[in-house]
PDB file of C-alpha atoms in Angstrom:
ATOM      1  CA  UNK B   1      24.094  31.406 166.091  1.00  0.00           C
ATOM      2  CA  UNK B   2      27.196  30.315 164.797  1.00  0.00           C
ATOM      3  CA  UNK B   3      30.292  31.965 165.553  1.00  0.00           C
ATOM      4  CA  UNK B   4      32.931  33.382 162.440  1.00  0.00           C
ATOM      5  CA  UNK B   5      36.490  33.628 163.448  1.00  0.00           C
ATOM      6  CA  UNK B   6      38.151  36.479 162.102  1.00  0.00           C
ATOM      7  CA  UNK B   7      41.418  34.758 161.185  1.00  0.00           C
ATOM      8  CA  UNK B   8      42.086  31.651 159.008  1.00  0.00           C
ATOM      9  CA  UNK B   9      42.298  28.169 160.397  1.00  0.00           C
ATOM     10  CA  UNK B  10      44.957  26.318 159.110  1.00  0.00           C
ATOM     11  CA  UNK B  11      44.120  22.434 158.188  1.00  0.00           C
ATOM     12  CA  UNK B  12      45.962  20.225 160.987  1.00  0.00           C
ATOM     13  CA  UNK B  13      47.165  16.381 159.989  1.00  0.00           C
ATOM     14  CA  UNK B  14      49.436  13.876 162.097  1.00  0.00           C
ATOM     15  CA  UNK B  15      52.226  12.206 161.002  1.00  0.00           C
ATOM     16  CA  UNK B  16      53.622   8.404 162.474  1.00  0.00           C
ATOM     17  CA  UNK B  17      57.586   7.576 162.181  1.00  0.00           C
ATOM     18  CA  UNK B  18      57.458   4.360 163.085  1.00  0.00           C
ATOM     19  CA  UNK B  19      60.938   2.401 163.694  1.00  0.00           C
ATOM     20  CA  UNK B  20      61.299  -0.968 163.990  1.00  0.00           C
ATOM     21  CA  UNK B  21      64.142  -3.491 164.713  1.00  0.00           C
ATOM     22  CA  UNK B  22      63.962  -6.777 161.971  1.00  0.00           C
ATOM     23  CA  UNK B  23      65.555 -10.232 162.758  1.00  0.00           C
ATOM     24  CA  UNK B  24      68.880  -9.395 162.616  1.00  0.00           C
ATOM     25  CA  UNK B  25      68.114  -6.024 165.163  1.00  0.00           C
ATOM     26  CA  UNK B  26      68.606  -3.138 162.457  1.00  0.00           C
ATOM     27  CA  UNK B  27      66.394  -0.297 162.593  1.00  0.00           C
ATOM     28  CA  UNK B  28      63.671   0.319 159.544  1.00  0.00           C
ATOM     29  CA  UNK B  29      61.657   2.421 159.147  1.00  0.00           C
ATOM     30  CA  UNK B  30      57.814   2.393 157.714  1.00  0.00           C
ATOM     31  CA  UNK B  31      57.056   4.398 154.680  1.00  0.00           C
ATOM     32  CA  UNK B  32      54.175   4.103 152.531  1.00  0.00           C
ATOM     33  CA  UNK B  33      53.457   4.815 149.036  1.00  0.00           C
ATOM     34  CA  UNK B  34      51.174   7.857 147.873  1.00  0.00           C
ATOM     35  CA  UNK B  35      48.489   6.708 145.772  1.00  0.00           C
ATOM     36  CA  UNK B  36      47.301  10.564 145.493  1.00  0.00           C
ATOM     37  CA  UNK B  37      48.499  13.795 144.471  1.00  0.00           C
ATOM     38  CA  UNK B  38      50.358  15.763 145.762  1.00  0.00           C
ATOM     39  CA  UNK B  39      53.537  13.437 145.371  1.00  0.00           C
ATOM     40  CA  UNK B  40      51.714  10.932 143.979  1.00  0.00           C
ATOM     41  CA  UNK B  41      53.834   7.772 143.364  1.00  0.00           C
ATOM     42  CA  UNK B  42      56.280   9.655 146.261  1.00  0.00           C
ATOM     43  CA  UNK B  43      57.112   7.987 149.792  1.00  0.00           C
ATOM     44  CA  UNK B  44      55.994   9.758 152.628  1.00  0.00           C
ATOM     45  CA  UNK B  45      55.251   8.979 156.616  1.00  0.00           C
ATOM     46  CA  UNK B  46      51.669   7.558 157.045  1.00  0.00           C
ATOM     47  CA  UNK B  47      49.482   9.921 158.267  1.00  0.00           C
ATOM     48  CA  UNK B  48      46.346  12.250 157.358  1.00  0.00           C
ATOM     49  CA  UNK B  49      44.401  15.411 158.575  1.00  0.00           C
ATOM     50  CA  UNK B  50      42.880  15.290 161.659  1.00  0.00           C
ATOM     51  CA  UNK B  51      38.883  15.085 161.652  1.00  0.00           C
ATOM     52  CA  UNK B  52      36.812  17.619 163.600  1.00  0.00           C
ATOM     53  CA  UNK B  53      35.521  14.783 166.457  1.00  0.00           C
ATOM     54  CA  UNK B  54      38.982  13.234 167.315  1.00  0.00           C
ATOM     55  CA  UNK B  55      41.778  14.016 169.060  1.00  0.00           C
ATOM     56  CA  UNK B  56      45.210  14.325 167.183  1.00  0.00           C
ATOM     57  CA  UNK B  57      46.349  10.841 169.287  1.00  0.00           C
ATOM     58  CA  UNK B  58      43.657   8.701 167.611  1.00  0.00           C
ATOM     59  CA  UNK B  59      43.924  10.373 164.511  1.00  0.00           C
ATOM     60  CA  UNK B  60      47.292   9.172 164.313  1.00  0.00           C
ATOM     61  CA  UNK B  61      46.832   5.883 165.140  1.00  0.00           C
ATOM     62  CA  UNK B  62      43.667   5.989 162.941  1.00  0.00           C
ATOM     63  CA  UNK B  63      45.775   7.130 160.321  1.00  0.00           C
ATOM     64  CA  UNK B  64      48.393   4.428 160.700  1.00  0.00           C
ATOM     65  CA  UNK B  65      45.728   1.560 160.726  1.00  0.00           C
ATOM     66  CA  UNK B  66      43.808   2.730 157.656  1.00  0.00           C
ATOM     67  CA  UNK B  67      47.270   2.942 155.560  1.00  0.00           C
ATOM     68  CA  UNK B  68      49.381   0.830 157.088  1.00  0.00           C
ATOM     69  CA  UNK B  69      47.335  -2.041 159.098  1.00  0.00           C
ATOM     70  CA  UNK B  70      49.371  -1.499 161.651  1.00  0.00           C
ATOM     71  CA  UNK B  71      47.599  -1.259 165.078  1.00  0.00           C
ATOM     72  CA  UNK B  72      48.180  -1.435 168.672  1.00  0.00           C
ATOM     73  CA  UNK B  73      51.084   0.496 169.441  1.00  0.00           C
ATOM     74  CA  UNK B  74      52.306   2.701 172.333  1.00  0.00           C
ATOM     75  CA  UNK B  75      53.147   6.232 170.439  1.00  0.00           C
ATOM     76  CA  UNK B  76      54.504   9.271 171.637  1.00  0.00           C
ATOM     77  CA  UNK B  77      54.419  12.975 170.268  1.00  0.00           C
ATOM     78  CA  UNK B  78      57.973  13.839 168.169  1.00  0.00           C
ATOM     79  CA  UNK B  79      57.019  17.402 167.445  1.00  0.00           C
ATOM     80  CA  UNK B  80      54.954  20.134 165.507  1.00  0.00           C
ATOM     81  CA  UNK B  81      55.907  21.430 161.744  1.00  0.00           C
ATOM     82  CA  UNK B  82      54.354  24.138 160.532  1.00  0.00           C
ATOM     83  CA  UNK B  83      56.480  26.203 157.999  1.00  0.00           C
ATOM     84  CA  UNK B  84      54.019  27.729 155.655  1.00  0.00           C
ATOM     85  CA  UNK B  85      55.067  26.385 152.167  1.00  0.00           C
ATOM     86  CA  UNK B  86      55.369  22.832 154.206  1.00  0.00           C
ATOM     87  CA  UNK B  87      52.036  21.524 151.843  1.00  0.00           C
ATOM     88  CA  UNK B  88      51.382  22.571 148.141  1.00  0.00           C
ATOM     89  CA  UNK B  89      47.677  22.473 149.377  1.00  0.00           C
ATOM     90  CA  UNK B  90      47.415  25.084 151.581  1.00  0.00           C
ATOM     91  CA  UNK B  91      48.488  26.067 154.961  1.00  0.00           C
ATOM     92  CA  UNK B  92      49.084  22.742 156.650  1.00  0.00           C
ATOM     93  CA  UNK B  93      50.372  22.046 160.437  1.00  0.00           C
ATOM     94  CA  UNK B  94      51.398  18.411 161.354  1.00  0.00           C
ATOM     95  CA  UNK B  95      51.656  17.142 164.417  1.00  0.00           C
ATOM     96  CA  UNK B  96      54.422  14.063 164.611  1.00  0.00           C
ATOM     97  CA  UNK B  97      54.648  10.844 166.404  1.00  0.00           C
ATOM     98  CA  UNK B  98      56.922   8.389 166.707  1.00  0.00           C
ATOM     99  CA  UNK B  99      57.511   4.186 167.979  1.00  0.00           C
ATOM    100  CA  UNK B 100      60.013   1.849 168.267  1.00  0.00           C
ATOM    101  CA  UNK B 101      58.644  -1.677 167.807  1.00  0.00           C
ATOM    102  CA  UNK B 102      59.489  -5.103 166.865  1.00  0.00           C
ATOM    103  CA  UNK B 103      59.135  -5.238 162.735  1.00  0.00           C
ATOM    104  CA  UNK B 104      58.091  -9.192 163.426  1.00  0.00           C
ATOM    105  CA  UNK B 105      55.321  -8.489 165.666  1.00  0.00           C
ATOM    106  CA  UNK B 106      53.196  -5.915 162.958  1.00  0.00           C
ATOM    107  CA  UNK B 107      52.341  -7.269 159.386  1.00  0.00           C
ATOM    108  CA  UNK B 108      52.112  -4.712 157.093  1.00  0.00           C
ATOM    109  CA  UNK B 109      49.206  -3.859 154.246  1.00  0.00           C
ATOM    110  CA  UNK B 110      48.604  -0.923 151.929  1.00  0.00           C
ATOM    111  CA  UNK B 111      45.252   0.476 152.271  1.00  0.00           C
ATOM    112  CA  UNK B 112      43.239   3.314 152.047  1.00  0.00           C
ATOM    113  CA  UNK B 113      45.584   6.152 150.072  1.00  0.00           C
ATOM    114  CA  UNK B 114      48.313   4.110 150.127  1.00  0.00           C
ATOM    115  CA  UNK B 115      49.603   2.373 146.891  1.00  0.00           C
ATOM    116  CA  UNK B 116      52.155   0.547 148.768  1.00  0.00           C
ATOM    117  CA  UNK B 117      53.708  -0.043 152.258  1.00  0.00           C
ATOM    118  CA  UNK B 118      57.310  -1.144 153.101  1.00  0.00           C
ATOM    119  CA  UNK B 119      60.262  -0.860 155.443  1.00  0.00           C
ATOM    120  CA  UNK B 120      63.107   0.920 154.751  1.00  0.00           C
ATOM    121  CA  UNK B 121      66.655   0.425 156.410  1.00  0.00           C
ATOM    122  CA  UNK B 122      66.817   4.016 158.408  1.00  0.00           C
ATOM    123  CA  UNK B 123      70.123   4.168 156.060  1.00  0.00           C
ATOM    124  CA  UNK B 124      68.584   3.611 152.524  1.00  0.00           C
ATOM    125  CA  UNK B 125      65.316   5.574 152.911  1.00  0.00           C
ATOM    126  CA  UNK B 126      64.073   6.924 149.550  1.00  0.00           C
ATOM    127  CA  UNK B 127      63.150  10.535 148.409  1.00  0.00           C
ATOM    128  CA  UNK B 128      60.557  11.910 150.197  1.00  0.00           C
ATOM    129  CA  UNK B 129      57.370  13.957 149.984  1.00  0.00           C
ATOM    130  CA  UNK B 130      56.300  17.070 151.852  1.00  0.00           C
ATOM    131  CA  UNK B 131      58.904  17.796 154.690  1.00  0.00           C
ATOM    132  CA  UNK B 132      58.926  13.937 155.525  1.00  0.00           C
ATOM    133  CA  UNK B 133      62.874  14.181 155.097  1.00  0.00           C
ATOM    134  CA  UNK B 134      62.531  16.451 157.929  1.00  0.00           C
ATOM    135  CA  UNK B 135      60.513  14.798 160.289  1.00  0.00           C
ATOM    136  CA  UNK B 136      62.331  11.606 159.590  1.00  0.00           C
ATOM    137  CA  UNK B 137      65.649  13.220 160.800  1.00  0.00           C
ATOM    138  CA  UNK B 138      63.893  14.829 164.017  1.00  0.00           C
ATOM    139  CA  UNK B 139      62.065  11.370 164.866  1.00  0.00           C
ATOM    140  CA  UNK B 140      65.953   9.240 164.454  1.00  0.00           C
ATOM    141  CA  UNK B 141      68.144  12.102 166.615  1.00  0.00           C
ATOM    142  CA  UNK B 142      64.906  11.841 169.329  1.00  0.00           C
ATOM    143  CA  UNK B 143      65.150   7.658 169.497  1.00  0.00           C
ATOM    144  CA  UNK B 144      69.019   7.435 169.825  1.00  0.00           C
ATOM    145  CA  UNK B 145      69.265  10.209 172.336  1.00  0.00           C
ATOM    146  CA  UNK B 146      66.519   8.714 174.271  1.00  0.00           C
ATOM    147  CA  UNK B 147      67.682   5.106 173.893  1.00  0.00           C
ATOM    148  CA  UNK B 148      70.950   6.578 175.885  1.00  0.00           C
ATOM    149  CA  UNK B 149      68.981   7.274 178.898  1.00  0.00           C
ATOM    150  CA  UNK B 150      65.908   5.124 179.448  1.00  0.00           C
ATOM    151  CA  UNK B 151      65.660   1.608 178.725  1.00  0.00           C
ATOM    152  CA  UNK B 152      63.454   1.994 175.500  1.00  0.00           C
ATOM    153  CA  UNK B 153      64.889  -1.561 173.558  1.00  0.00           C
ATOM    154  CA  UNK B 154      64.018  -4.150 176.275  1.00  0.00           C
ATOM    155  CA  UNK B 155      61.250  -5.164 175.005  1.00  0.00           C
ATOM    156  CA  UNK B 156      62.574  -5.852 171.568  1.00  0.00           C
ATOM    157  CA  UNK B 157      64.755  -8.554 172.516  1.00  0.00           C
ATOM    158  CA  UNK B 158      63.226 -12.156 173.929  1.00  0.00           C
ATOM    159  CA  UNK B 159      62.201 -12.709 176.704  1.00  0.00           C
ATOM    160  CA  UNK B 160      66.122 -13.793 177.804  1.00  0.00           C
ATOM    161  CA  UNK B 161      68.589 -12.902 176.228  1.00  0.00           C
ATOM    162  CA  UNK B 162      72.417 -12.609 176.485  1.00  0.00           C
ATOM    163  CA  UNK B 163      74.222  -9.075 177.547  1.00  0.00           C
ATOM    164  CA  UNK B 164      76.106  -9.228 173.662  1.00  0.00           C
ATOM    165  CA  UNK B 165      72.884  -9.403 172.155  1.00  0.00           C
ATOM    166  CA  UNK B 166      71.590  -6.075 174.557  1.00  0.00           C
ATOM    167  CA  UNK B 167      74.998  -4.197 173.097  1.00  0.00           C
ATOM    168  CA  UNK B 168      73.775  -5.262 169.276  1.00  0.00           C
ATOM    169  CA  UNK B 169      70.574  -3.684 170.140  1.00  0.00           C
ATOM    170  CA  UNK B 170      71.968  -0.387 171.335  1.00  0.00           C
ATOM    171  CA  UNK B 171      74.501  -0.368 168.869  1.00  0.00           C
ATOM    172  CA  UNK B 172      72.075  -1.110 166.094  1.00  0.00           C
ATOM    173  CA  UNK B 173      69.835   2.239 166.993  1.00  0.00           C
ATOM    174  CA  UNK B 174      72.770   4.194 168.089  1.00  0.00           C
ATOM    175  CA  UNK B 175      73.876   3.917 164.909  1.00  0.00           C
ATOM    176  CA  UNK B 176      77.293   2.942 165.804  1.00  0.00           C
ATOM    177  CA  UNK B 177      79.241   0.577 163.621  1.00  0.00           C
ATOM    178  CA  UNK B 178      82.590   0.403 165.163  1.00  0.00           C
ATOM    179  CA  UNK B 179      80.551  -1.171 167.990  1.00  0.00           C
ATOM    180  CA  UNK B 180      80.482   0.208 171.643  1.00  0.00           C
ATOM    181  CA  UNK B 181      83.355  -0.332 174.137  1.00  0.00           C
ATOM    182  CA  UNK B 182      82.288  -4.276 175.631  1.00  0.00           C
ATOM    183  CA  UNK B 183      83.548  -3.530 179.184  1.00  0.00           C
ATOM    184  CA  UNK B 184      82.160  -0.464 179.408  1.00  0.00           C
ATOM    185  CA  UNK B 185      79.031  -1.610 178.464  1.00  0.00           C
ATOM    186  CA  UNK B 186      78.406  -4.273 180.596  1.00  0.00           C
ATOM    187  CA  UNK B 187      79.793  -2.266 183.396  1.00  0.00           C
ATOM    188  CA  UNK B 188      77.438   0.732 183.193  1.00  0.00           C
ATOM    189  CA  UNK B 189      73.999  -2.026 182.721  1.00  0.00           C
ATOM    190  CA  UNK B 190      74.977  -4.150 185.069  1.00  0.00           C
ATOM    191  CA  UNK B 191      75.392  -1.315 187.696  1.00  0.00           C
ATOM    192  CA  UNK B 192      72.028  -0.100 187.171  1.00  0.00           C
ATOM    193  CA  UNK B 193      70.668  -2.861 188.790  1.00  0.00           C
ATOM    194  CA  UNK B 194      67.434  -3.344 186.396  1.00  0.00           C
ATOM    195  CA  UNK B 195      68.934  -6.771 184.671  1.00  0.00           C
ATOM    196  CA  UNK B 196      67.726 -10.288 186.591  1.00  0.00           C
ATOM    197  CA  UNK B 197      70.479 -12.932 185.651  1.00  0.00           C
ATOM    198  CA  UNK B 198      68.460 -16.317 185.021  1.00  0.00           C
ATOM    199  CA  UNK B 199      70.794 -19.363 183.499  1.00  0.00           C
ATOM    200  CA  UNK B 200      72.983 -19.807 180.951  1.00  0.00           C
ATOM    201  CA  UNK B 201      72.700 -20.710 177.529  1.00  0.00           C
ATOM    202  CA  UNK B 202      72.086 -24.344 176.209  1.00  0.00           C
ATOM    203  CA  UNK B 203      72.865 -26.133 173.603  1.00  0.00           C
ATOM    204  CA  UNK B 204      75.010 -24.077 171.784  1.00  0.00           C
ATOM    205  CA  UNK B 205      78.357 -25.022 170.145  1.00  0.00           C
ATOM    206  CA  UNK B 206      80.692 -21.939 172.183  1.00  0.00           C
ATOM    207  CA  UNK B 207      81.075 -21.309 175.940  1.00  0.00           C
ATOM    208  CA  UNK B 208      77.820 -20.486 176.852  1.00  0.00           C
ATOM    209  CA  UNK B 209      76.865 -17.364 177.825  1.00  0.00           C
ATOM    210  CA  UNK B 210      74.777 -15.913 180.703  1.00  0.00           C
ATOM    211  CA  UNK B 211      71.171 -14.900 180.221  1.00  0.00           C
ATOM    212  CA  UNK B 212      69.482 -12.272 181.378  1.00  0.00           C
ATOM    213  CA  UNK B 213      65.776 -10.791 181.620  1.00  0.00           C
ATOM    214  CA  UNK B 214      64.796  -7.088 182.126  1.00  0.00           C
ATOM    215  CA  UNK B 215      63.067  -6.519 185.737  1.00  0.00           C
ATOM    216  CA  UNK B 216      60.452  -3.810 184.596  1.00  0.00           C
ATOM    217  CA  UNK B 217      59.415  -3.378 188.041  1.00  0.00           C
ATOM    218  CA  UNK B 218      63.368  -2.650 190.040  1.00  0.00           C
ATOM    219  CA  UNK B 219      63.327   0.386 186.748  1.00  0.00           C
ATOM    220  CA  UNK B 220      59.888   1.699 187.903  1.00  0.00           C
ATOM    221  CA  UNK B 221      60.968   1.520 191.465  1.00  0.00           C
ATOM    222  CA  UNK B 222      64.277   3.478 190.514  1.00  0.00           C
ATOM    223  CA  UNK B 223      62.235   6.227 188.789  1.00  0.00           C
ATOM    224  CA  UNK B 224      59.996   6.110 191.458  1.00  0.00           C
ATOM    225  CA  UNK B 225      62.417   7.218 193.855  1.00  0.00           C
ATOM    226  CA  UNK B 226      63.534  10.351 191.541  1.00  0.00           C
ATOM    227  CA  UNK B 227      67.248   7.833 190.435  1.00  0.00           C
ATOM    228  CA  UNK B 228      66.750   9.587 186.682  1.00  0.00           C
ATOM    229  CA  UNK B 229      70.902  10.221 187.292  1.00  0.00           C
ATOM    230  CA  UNK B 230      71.649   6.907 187.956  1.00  0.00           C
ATOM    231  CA  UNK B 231      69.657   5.714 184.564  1.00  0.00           C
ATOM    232  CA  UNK B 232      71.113   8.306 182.679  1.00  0.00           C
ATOM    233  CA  UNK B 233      74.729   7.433 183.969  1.00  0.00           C
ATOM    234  CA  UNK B 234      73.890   3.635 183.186  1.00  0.00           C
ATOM    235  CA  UNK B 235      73.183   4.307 179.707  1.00  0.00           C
ATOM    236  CA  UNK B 236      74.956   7.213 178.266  1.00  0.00           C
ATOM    237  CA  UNK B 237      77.778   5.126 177.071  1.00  0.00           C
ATOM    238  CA  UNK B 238      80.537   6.667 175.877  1.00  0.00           C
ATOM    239  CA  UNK B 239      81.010   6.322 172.039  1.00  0.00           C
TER     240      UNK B 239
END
């Protein structure tokens, strides 16, 4: 016998902000085009309603495949929106997730109910539909507060790389175009303890500069042992 609820069920959908860093290590991020009404012809955050057999984790990565063709990422929950006159088709909760990942490493192509797909610099993003304006403005305030206290951006950058190209990186997601203070920077990283210096540059024209490489397993160890203050205090850098 099948059971009737007494209350309405609201429809439940998912929502992906993903962000990622381009050659030159400014943030994007990926919108596609609605090939369906409502706001059809609008850009909006891929994403879709949740189907009765998944959970809302695959749904958005589902979600983000079928419009997108973007697959294989690490995401993490942003938040849930649910004012009522959020969807023009009814009362509609999304749940939001967001990335940061290397725009390089995942080719884009518009499928399913997407007329288009495209990166947009996180400072030139177009009109949006639904509450996407929103979510989008949740989803950037979440990555640069994180990105001041847990190592989020190492694996965006080669394999090596040199301390001024680190500072771009935080700069670029920070937001911060005045540039963070040099010394400071390098004082606070360095202290931390999770950077392994391995050469110096070749072959370039200037005075080469060291390289370094991120040692994944001395920042495990560190939150392993409860030193969350010590990573904070390494990368809340004063702007």
């Amino acid at each position: 016998m099948s059971y009737t609820y007494d209350y309405p069920r609201p429809s439940v959908t998912v929502d992906c902000v993903i962000f990622g860093l381009d050659a030159q290590q400014k943030v994007n991020v990926l919108l596609i085009q609605r090939k369906n009404d409502p706001f059809a012809g609008q850009w909006a955050m891929p994403g879709g309603f949740v189907d009765m057999d998944e959970d809302l984790e695959t749904a958005a990565l589902r979600e983000l495949e079928e419009e997108t063709g973007v697959h294989d990422l690490f995401i993490e929950q942003l938040f849930t929106f649910g004012a009522p006159d959020r969807d023009p088709r009814g009362r509609v909760i999304s749940v939001a997730y967001y990335a940061l990942v290397n725009l390089e490493h995942h080719p884009i192509e518009a499928a399913s109910d997407a007329r288009r797909v495209q990166w947009f610099p996180v400072n030139d993003v177009p009109e949006l539909a639904f509450d996407h304006a929103h979510i989008f403005r949740v989803a950037l305030e979440r990555l640069r507060a994180k990105v001041r206290y847990q190592p989020i951006g190492f694996e965006l950058l080669p394999p090596t790389f040199t301390l001024t190209q680190l500072q771009n990186l935080y700069e670029n997601i920070l937001g911060i175009e005045s540039g963070l203070n040099k010394r400071n920077f390098r004082t606070r990283i360095l202290k931390m303890g999770v950077l392994q210096e391995v050469g110096v540059q070749e072959g370039v024209a200037h005075r080469p500069a060291r390289l370094y490489r991120f040692d994944r397993r001395k920042y495990e160890e560190l939150e392993k042992s409860k030193y969350e203050d010590l990573i904070r205090r390494g990368l809340d850098f004063d702007i």
